[in-house]
Tab-separated table of C-alpha atoms in Angstrom:
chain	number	residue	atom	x	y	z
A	1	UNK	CA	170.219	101.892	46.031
A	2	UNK	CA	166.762	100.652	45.668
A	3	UNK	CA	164.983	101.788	47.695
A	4	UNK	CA	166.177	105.975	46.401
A	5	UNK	CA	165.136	104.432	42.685
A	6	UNK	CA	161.306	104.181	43.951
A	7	UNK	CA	161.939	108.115	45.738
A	8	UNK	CA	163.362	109.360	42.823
A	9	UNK	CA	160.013	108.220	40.337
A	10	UNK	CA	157.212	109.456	42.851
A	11	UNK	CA	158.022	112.572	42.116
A	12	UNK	CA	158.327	112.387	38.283
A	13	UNK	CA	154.954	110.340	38.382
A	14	UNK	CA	153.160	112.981	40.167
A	15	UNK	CA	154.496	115.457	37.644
A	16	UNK	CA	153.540	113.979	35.235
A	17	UNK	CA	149.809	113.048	36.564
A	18	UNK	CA	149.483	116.495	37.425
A	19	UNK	CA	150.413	117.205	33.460
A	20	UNK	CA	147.748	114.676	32.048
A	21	UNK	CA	145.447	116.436	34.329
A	22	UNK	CA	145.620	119.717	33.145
A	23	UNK	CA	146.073	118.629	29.387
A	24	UNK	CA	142.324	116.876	29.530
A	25	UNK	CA	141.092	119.839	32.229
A	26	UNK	CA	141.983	122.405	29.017
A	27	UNK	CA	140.866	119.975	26.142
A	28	UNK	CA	137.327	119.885	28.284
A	29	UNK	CA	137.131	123.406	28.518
A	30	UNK	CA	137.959	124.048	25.086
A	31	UNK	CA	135.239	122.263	24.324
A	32	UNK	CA	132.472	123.666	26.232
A	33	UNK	CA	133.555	127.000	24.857
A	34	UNK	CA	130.892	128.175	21.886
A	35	UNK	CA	131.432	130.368	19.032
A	36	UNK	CA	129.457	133.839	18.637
A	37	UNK	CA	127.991	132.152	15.834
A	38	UNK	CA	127.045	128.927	17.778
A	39	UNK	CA	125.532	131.229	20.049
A	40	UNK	CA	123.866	133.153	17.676
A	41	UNK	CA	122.781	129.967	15.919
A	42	UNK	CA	121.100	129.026	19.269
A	43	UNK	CA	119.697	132.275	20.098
A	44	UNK	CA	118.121	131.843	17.053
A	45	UNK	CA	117.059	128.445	17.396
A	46	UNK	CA	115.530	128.849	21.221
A	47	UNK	CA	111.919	129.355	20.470
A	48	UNK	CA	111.886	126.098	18.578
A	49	UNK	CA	113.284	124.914	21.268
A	50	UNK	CA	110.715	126.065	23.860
A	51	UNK	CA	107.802	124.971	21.377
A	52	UNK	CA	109.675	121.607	21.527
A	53	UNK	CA	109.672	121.037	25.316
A	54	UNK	CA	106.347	121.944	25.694
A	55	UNK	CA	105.048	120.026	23.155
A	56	UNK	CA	106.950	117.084	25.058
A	57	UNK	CA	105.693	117.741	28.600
A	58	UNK	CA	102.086	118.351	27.219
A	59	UNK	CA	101.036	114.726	27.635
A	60	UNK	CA	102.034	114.841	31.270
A	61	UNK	CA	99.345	117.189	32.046
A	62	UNK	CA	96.981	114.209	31.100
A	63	UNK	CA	97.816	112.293	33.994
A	64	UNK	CA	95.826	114.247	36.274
A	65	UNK	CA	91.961	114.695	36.244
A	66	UNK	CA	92.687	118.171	37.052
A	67	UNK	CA	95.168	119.490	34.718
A	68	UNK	CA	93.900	116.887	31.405
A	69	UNK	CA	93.056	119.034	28.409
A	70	UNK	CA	89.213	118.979	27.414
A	71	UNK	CA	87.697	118.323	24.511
A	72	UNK	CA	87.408	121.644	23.354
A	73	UNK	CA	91.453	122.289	24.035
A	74	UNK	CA	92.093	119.292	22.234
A	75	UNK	CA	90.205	120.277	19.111
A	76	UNK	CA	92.017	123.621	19.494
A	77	UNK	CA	95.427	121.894	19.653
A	78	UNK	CA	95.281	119.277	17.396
A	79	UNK	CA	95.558	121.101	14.342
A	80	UNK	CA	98.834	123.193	15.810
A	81	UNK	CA	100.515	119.604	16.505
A	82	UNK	CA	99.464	117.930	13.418
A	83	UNK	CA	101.263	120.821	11.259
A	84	UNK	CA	104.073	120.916	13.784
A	85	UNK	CA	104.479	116.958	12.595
A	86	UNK	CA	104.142	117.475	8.728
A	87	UNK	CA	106.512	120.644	8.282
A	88	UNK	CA	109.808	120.043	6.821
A	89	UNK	CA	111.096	122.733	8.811
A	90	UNK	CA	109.987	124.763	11.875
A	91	UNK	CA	110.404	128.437	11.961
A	92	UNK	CA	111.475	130.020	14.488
A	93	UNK	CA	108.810	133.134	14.083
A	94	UNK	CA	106.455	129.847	13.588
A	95	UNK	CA	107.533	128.466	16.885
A	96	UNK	CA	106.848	131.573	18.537
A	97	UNK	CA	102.917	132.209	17.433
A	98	UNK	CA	101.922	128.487	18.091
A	99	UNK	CA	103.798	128.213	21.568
A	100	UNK	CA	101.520	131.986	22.095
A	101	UNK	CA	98.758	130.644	20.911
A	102	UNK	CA	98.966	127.341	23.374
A	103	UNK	CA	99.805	129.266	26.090
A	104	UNK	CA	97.617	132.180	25.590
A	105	UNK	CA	94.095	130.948	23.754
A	106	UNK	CA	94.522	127.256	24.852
A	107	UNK	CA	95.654	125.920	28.263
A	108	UNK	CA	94.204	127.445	31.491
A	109	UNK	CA	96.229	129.121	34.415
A	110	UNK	CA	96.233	125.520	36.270
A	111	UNK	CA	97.979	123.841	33.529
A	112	UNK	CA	100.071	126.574	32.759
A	113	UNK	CA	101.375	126.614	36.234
A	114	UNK	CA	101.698	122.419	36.107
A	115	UNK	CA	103.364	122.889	32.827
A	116	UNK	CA	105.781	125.271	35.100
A	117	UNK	CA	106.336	122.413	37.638
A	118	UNK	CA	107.021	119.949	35.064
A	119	UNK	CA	109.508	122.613	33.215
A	120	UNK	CA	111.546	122.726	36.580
A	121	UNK	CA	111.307	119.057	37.377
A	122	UNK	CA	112.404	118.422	33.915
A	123	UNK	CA	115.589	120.669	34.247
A	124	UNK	CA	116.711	119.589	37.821
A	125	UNK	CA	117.131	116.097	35.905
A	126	UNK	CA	119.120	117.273	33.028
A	127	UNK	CA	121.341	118.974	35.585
A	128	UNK	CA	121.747	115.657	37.461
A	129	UNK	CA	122.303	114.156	34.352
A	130	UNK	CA	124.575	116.968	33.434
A	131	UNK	CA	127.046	116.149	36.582
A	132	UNK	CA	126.574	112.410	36.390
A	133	UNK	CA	128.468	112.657	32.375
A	134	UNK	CA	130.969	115.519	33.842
A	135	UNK	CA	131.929	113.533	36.693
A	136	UNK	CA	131.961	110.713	34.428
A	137	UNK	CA	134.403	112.342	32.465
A	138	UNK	CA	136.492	113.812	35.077
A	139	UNK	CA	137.113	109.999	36.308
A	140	UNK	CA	138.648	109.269	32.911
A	141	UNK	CA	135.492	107.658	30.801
A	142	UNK	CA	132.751	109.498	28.584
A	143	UNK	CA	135.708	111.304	26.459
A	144	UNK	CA	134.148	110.683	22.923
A	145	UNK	CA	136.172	111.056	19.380
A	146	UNK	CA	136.001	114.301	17.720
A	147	UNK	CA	132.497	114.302	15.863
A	148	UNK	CA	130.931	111.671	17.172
A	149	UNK	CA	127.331	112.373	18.883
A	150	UNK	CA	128.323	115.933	19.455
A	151	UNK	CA	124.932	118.021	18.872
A	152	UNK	CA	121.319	116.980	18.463
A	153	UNK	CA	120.299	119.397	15.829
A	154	UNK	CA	122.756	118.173	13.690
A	155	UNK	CA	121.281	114.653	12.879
A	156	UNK	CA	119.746	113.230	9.599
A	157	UNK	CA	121.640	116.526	7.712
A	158	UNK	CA	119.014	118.971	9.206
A	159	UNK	CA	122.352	121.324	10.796
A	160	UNK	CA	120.248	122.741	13.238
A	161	UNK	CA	119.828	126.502	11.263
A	162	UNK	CA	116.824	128.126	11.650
A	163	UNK	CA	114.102	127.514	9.545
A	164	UNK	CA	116.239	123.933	8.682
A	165	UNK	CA	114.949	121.644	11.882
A	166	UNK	CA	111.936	120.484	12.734
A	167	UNK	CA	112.514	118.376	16.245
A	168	UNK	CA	108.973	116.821	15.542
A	169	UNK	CA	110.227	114.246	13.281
A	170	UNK	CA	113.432	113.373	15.156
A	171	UNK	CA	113.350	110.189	17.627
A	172	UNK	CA	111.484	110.018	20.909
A	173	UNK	CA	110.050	113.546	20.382
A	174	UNK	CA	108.107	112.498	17.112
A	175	UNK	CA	107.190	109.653	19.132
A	176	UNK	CA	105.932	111.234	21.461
A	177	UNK	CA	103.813	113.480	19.607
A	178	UNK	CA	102.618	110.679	16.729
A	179	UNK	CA	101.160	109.308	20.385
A	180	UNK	CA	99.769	112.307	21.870
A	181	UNK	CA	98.369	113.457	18.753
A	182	UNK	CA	96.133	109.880	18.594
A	183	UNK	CA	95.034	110.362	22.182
A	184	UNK	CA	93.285	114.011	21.666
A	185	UNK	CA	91.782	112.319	19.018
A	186	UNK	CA	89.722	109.925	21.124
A	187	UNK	CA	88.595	113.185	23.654
């Protein structure tokens, strides 16, 4: 009688495993499902968001002779970055005329297209990073409590609206920038 006890459970633990499963499968799904107005909220938001990452991947185009901004593009730039770190806010209209202005009346074809390379590199490694958390996850760790480290844009009460954000002042980005903005000034 034993050994039918053991047969008998295999089947009620795989049942059950196969429950769990699909209970956290829907839970992560639900999840990465956004609102129209998170959406819309981030449509809003993405040329703040572009301004942003090129403002980070600027000072990579310093660490070749070829691509490093001259003394004339840094005079040109520096006032854009200094009043990108002194706003309370960043519009997105804003956003839009200084990353055309950059682009357009500032950097040269050869950085523009090194800009380009760094933009790709920069998103294969988010993607990595992207199924390193998701596998992460699937293997049972990474699940965080409701609220907890959910969205960037949210942090020190800013709520990521439009025209309520300025990703300048915010962590490594402000960084960043505070260091960039002190090595144009040497040029």
């Amino acid at each position: 009688m034993n050994k039918t006890l053991p047969a008998r459970l295999v089947p009620a633990a795989l049942t059950l495993t196969a429950l769990t499963v699909g209970v956290a499968s829907a839970q992560q799904s639900a999840q990465r499902q956004m609102t129209p107005e998170m959406q819309a909220r981030m449509k809003a938001m993405q040329p703040v968001t572009d301004l942003a990452q090129t403002v980070r991947l600027l000072p990579d185009l310093e660490k070749n002779k070829a691509t490093a901004l001259t003394r004339a593009q840094a005079t040109q730039l520096l006032p854009i970055l200094t009043t990108l770190q002194k706003a309370a806010a960043v519009q997105p209209n804003d956003a839009k005329k200084y990353l055309t202005q950059i682009e357009d009346r500032i950097l040269t074809a050869r950085q523009l297209t090194a800009l380009d390379g760094l933009f790709l590199k920069a998103e294969k490694e988010r993607e990595a990073q992207r199924g390193q958390r998701q596998n992460a996850q699937g293997q049972g760790g990474g699940n965080r409590p409701a609220g907890q480290g959910a969205g960037r844009p949210d942090q020190n009460g800013q709520g990521g609206q439009p025209g309520q954000f300025n990703p300048f002042k915010q962590d490594r980005l402000a960084d960043g920038l505070k260091a960039y903005v002190a090595l144009l000034k040497k040029k």
